[in-house]
PDB file of C-alpha atoms in Angstrom:
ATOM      1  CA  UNK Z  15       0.000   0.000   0.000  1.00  0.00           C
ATOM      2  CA  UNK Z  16       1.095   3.484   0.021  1.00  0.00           C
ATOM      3  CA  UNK Z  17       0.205   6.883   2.199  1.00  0.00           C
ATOM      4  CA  UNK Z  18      -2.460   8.561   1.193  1.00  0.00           C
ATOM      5  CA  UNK Z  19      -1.186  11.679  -1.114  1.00  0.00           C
ATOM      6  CA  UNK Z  20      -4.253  13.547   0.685  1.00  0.00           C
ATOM      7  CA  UNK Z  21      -3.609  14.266   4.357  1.00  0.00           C
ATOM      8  CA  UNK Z  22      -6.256  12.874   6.859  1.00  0.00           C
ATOM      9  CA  UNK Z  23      -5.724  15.079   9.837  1.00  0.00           C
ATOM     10  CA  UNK Z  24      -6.073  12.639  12.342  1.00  0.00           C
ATOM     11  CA  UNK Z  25      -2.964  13.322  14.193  1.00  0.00           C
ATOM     12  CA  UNK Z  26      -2.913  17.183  13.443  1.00  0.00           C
ATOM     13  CA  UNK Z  27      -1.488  19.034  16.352  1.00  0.00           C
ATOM     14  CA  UNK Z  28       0.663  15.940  17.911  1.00  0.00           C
ATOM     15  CA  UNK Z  29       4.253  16.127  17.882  1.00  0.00           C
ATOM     16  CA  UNK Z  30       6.457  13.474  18.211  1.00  0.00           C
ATOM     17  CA  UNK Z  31      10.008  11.928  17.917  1.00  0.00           C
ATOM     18  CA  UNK Z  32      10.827   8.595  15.545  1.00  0.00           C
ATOM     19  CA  UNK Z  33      13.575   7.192  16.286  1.00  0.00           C
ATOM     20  CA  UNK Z  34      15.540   4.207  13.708  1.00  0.00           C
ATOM     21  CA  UNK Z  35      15.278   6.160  10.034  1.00  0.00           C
ATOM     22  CA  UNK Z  36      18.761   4.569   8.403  1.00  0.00           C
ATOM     23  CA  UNK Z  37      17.285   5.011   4.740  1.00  0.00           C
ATOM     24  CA  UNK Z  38      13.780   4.820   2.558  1.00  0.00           C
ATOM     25  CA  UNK Z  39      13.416   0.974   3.480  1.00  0.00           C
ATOM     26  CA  UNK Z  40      13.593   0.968   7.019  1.00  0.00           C
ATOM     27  CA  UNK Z  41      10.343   0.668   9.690  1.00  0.00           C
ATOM     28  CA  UNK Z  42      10.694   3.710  10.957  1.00  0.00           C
ATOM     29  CA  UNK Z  43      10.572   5.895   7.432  1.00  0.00           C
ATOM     30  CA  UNK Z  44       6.994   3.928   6.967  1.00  0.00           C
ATOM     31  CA  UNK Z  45       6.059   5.355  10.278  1.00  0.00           C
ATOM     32  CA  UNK Z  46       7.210   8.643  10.040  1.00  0.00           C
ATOM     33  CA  UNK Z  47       5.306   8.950   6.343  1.00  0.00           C
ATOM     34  CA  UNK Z  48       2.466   7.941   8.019  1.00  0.00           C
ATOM     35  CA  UNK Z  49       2.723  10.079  11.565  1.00  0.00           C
ATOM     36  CA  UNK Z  50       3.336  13.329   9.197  1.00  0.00           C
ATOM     37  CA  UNK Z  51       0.555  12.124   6.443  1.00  0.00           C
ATOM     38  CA  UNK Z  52      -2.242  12.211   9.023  1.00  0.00           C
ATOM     39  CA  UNK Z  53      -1.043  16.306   9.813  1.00  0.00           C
ATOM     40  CA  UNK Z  54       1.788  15.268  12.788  1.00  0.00           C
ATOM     41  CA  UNK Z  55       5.189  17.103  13.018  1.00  0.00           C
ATOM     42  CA  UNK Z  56       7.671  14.731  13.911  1.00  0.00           C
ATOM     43  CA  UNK Z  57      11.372  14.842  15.091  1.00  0.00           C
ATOM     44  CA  UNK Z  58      13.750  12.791  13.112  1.00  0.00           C
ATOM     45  CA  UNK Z  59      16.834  11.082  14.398  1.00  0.00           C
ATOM     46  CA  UNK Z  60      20.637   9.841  12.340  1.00  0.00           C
ATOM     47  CA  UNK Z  61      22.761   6.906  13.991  1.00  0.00           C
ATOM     48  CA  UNK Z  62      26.352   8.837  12.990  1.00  0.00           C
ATOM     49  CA  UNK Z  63      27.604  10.861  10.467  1.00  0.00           C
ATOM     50  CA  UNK Z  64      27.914   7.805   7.823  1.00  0.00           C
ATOM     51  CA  UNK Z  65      23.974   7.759   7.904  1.00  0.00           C
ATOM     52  CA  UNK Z  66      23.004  11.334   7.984  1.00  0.00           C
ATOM     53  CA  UNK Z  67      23.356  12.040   4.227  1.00  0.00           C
ATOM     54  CA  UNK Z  68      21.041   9.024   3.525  1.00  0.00           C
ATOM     55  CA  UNK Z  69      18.568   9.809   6.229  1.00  0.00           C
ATOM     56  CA  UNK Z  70      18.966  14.342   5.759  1.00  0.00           C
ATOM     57  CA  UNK Z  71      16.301  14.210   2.259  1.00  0.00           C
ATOM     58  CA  UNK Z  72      13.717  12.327   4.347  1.00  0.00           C
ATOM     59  CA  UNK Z  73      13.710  14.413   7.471  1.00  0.00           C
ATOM     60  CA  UNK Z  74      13.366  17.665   4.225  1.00  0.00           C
ATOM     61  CA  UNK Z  75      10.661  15.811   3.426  1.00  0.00           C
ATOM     62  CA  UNK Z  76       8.705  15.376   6.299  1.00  0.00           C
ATOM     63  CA  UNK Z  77       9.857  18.712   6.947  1.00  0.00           C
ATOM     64  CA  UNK Z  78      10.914  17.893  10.361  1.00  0.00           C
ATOM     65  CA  UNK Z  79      11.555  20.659  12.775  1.00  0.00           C
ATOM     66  CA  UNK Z  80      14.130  18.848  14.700  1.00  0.00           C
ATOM     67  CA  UNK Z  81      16.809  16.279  13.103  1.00  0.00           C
ATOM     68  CA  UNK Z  82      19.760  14.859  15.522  1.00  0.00           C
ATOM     69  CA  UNK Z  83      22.130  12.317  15.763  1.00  0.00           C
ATOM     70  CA  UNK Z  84      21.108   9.602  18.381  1.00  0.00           C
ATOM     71  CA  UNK Z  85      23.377   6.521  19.402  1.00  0.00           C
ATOM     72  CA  UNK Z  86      21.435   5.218  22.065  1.00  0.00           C
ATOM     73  CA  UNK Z  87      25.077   3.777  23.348  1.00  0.00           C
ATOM     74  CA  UNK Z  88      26.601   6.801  23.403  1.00  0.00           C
ATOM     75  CA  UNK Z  89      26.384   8.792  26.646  1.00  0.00           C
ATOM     76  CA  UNK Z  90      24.113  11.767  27.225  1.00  0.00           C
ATOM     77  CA  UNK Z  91      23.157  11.577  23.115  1.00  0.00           C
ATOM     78  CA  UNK Z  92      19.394  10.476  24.376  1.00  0.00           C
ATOM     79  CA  UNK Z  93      19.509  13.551  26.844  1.00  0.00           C
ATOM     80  CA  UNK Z  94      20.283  15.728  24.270  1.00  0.00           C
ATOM     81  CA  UNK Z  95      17.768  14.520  21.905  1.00  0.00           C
ATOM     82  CA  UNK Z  96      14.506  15.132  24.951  1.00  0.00           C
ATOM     83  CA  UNK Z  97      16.168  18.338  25.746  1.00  0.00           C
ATOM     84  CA  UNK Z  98      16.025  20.213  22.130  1.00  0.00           C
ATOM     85  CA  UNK Z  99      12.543  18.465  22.278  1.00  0.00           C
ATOM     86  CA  UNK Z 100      11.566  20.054  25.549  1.00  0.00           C
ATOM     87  CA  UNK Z 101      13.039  23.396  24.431  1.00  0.00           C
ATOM     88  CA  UNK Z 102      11.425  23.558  20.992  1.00  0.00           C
ATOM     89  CA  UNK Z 103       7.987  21.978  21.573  1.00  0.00           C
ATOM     90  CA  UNK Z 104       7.632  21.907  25.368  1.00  0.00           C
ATOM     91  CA  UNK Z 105       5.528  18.529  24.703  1.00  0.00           C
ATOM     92  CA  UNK Z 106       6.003  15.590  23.344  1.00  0.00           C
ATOM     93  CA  UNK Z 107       2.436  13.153  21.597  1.00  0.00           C
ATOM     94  CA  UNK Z 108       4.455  10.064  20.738  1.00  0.00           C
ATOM     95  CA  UNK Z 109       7.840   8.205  20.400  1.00  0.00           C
ATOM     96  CA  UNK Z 110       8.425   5.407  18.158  1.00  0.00           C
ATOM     97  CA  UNK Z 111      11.422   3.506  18.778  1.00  0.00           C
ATOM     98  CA  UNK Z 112      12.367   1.220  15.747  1.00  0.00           C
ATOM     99  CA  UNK Z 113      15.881   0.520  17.003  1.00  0.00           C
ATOM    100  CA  UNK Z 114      17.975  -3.296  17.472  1.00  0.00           C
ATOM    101  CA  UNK Z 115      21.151  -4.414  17.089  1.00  0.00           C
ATOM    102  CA  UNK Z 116      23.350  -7.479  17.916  1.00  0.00           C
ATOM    103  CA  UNK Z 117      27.295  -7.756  16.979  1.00  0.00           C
ATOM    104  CA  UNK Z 118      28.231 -10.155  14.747  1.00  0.00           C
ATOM    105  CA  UNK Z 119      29.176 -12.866  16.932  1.00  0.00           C
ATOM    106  CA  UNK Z 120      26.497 -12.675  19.502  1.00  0.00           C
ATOM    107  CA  UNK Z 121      23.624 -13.055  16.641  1.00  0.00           C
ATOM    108  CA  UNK Z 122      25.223 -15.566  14.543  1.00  0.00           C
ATOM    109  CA  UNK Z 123      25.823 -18.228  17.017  1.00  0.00           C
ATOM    110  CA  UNK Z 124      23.843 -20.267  19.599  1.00  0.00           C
ATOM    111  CA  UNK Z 125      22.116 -18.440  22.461  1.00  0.00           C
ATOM    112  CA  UNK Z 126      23.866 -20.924  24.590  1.00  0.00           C
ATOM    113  CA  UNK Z 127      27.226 -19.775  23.180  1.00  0.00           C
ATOM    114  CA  UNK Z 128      26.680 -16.169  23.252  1.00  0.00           C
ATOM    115  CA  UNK Z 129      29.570 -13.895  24.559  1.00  0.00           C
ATOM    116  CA  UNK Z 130      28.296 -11.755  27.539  1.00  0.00           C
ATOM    117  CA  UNK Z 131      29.355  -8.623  25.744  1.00  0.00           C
ATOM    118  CA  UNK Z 132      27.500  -9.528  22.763  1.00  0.00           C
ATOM    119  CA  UNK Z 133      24.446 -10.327  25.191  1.00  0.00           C
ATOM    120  CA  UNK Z 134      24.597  -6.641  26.956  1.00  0.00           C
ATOM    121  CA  UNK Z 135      25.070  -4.786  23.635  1.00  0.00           C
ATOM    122  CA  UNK Z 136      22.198  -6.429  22.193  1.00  0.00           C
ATOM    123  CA  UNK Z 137      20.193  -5.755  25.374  1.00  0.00           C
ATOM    124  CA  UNK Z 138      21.578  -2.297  25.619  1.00  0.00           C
ATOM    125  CA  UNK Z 139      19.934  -1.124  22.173  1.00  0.00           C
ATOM    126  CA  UNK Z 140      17.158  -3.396  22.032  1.00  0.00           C
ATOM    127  CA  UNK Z 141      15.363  -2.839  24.987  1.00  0.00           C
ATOM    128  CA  UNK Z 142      17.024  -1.157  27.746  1.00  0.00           C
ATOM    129  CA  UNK Z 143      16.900   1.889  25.020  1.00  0.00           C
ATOM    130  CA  UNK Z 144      13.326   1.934  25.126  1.00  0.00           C
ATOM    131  CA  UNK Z 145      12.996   1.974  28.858  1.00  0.00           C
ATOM    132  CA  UNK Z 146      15.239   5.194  28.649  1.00  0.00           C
ATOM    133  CA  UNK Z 147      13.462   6.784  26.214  1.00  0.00           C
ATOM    134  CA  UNK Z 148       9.995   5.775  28.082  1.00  0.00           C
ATOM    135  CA  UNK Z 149      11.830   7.806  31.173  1.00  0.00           C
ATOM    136  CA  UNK Z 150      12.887  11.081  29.151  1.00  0.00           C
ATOM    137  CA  UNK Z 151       9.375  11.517  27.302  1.00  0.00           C
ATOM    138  CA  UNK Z 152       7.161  10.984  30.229  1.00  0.00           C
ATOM    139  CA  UNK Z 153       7.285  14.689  31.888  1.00  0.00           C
ATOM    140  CA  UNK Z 154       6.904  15.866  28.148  1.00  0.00           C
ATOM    141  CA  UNK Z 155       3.977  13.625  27.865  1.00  0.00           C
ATOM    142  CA  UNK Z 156       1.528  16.436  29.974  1.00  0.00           C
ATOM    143  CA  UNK Z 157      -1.856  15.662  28.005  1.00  0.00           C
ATOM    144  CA  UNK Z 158      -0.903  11.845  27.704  1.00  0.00           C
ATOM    145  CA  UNK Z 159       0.578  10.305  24.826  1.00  0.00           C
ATOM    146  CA  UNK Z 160       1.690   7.048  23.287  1.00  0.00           C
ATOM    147  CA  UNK Z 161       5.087   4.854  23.187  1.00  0.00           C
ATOM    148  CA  UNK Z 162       5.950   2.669  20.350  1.00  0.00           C
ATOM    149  CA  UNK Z 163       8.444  -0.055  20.073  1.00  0.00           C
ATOM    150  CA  UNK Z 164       9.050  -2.822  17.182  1.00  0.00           C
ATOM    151  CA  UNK Z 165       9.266  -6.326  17.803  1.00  0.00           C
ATOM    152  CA  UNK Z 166       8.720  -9.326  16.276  1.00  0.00           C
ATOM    153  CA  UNK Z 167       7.160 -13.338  16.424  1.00  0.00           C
ATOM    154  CA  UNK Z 168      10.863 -14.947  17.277  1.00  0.00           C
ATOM    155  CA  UNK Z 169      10.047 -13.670  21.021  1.00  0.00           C
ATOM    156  CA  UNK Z 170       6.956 -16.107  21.489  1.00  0.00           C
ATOM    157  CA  UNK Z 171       8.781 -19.120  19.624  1.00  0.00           C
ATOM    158  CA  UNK Z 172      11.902 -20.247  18.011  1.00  0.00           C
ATOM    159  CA  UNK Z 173      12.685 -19.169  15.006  1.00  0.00           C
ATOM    160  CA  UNK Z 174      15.569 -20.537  13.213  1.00  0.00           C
ATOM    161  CA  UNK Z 175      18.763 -17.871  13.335  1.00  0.00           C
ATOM    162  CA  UNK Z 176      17.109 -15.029  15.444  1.00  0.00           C
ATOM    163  CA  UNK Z 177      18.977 -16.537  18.201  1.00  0.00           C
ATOM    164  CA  UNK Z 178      20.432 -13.947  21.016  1.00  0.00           C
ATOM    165  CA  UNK Z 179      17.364 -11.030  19.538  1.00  0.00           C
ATOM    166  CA  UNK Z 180      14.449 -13.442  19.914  1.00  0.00           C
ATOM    167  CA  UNK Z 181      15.712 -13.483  23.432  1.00  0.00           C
ATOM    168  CA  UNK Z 182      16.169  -9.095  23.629  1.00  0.00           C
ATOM    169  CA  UNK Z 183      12.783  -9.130  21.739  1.00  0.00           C
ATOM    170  CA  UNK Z 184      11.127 -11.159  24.191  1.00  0.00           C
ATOM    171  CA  UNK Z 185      12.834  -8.687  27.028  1.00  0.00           C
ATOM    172  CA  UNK Z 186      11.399  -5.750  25.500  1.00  0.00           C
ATOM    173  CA  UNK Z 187       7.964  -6.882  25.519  1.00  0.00           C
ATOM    174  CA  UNK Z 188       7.886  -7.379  28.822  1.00  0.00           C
ATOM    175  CA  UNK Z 189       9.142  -4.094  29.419  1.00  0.00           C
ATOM    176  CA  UNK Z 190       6.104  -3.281  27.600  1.00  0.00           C
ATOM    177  CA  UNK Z 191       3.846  -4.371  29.610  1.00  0.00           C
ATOM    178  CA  UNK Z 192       5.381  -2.933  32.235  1.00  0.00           C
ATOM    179  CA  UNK Z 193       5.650   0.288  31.164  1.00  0.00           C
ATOM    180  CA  UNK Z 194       1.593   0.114  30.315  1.00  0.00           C
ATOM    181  CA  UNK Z 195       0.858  -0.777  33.743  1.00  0.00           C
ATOM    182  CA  UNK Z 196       3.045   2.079  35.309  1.00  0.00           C
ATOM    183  CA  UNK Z 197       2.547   4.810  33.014  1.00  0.00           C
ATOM    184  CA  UNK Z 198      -1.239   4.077  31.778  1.00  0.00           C
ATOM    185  CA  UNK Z 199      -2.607   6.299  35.106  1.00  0.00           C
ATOM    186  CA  UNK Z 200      -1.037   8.951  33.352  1.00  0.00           C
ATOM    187  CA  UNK Z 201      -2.551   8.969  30.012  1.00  0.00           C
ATOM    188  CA  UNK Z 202       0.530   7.186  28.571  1.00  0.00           C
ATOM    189  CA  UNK Z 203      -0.152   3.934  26.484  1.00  0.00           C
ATOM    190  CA  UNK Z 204       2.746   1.535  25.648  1.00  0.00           C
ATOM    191  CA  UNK Z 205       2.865  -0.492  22.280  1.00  0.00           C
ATOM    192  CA  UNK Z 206       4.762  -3.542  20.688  1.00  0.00           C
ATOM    193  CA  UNK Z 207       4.299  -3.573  17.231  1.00  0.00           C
ATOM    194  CA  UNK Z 208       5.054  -6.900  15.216  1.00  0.00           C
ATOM    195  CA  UNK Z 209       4.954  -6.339  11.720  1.00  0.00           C
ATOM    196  CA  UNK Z 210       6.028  -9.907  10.316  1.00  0.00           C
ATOM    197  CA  UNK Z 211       9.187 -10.575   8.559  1.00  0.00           C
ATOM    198  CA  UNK Z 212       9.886  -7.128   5.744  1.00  0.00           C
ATOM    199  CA  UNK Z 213      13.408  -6.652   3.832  1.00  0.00           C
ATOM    200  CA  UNK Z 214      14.982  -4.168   5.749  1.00  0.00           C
ATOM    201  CA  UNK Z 215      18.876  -3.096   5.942  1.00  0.00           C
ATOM    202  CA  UNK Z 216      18.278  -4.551   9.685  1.00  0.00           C
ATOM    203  CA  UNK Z 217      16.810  -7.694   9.185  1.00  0.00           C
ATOM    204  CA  UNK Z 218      19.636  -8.004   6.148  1.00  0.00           C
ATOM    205  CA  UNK Z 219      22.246  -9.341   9.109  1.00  0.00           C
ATOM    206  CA  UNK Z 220      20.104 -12.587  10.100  1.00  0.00           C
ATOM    207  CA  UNK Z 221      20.839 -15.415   8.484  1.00  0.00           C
ATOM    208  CA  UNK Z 222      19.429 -17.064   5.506  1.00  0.00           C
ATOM    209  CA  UNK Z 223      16.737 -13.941   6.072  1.00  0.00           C
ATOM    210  CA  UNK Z 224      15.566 -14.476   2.209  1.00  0.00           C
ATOM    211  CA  UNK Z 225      14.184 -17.573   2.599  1.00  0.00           C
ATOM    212  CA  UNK Z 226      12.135 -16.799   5.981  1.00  0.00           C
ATOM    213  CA  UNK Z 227      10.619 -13.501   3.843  1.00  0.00           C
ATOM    214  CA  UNK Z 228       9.604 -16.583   1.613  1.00  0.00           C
ATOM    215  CA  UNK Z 229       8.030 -18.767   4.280  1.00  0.00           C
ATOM    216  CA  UNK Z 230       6.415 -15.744   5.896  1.00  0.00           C
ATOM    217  CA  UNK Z 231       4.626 -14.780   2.245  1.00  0.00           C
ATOM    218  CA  UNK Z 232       3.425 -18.297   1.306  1.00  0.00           C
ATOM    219  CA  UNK Z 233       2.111 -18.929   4.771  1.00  0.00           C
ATOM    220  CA  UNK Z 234       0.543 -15.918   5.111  1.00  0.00           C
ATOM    221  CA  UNK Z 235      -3.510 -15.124   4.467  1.00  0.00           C
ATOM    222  CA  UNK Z 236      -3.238 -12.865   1.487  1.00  0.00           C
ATOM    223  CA  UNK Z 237       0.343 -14.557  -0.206  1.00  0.00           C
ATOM    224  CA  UNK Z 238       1.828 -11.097   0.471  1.00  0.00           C
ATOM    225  CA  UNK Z 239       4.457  -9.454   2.972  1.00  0.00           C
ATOM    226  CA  UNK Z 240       3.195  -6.138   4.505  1.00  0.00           C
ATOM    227  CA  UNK Z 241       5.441  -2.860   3.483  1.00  0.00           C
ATOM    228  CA  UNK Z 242       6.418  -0.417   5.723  1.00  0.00           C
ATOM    229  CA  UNK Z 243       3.318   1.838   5.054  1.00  0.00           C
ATOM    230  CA  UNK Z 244       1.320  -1.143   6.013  1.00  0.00           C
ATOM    231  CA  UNK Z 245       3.163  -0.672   9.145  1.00  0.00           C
ATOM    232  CA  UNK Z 246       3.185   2.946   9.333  1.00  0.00           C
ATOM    233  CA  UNK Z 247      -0.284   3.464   9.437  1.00  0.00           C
ATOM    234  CA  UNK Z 248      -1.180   0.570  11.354  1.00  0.00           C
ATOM    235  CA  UNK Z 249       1.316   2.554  14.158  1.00  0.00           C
ATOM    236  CA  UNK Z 250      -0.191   5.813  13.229  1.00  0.00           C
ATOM    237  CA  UNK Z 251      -3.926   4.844  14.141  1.00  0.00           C
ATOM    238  CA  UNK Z 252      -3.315   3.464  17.818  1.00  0.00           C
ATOM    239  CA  UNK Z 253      -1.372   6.888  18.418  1.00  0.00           C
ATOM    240  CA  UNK Z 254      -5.389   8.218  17.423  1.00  0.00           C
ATOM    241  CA  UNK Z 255      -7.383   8.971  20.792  1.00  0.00           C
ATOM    242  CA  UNK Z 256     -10.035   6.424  19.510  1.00  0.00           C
ATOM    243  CA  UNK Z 257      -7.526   3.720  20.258  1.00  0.00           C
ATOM    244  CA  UNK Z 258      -7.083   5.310  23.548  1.00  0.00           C
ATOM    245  CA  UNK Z 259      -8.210   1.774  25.393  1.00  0.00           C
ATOM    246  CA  UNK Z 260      -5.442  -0.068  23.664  1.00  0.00           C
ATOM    247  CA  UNK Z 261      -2.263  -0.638  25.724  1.00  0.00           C
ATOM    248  CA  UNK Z 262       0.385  -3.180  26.877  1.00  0.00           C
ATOM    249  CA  UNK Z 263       0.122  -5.611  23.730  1.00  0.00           C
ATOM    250  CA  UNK Z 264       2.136  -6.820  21.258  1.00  0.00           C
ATOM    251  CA  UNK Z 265      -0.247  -5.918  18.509  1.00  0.00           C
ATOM    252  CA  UNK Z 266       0.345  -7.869  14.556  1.00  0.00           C
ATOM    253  CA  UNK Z 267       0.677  -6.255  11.809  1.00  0.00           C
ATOM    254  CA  UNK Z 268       1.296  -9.402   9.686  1.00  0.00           C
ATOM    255  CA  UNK Z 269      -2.606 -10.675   9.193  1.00  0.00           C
ATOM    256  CA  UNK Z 270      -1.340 -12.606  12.643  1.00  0.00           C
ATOM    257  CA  UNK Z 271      -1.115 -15.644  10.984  1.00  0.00           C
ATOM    258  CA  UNK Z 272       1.680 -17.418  12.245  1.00  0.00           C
ATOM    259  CA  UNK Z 273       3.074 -21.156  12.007  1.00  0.00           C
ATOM    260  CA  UNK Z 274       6.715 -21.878  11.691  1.00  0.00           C
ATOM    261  CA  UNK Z 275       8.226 -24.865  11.065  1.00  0.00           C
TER     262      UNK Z 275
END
């Protein structure tokens, strides 16, 4: 599917922050068409210098008041990104957080065998950067407001090499439904989004990831993968006050049809 070229203004008014833009493929681009498509302004972030010229055009696009470098494992960089937020808006509507990572030789190899400072850096990004994140935006968060994260199915079961982030994944969405419980008194809802397997640079670094895209589109309902507008606007909705009862899950985006072999 694509965004609608005429803007619903569902969102118009909210202001938030996506977080995990590396190029035109990736989760969080889907999202952020979709956030600024139904008349949100949104705050883009960059990993590093290498990946701001590929992710610079899309924040011009979206016309983003706000566009930062975040490494979530660099010190104070998260600080800095809540602070310009707090200085130029004063609020903050929504985060998404479409952000993992696992070195090399902690993801390619057994869970059994995994190196502890493989397992900390893929908790580290994975989920412990969502937690932080959760922290910085909730005084911003005055009126309420709405916390995304990405997941995906290897949490619940095995799937074959997701290894060490089927473990982080599962982490997170606990954290999840933690957060819900703790910040839901407040207005603030929590979300795990699991879109299904989609081709992006991510997912490129698990192994033999072509031919799970495969099993996930013959075993799926309609024969198709979802995009990342699929994805987008799925995310985009539940950020909508109508979906305001809606918290603490780990909500499909996928047709939630799932068997794996």
């Amino acid at each position: 599917m694509s965004i609608p070229t005429v803007k619903a203004k569902l969102l118009e008014g909210r202001k938030g922050l996506i977080v995990g833009i590396a190029n035109d493929r990736s989760i969080a681009w889907g999202c952020a068409r979709a956030f600024r498509a139904f008349g949100a302004e949104v705050a883009i972030t960059y990993l590093n210098d290498k990946a701001k010229p590929h992710v610079e055009p899309l924040a011009r696009e979206l016309e983003a008041p706000i566009f930062l470098p975040l490494d979530v494992a660099g010190p104070g960089q998260m600080e800095a990104v809540f602070e310009r937020i707090a200085e130029t808006w004063g609020e903050l509507d929504f985060v998404v957080h479409s952000i993992a990572f696992s070195p090399k030789e902690a993801l390619g190899g057994r869970v059994t065998d995994v190196p502890r400072d493989g397992f900390l850096t893929t908790m580290d990004i994975s989920c412990w950067s969502f937690i932080r994140m959760a922290q910085l935006a909730e005084p911003l968060m005055k009126r309420g407001g709405t916390l995304f994260t990405m997941t995906y199915y290897g949490s619940q079961v095995v799937v074959e090499n997701y290894n060490i982030m089927g473990v982080a994944k599962a982490a997170l969405e606990s954290a999840v439904r933690y957060m819900a419980a703790e910040l839901g008194p407040k207005g603030i809802r929590v979300h795990a989004i699991s879109p299904g397997a989609l081709a992006t640079r991510a997912a490129s670094g698990i192994p033999e990831f072509d031919a799970l895209l495969e099993k996930t589109k013959v075993k799926s309902p309609t024969r198709e993968l979802v995009d990342i507008d699929d994805v987008g606007v799925a995310t985009a909705f539940l950020a909508h006050d109508a979906a305001r009862l809606i918290t603490g899950q780990v909500l499909y985006v996928d047709g939630g049809y799932h068997i794996i072999d």
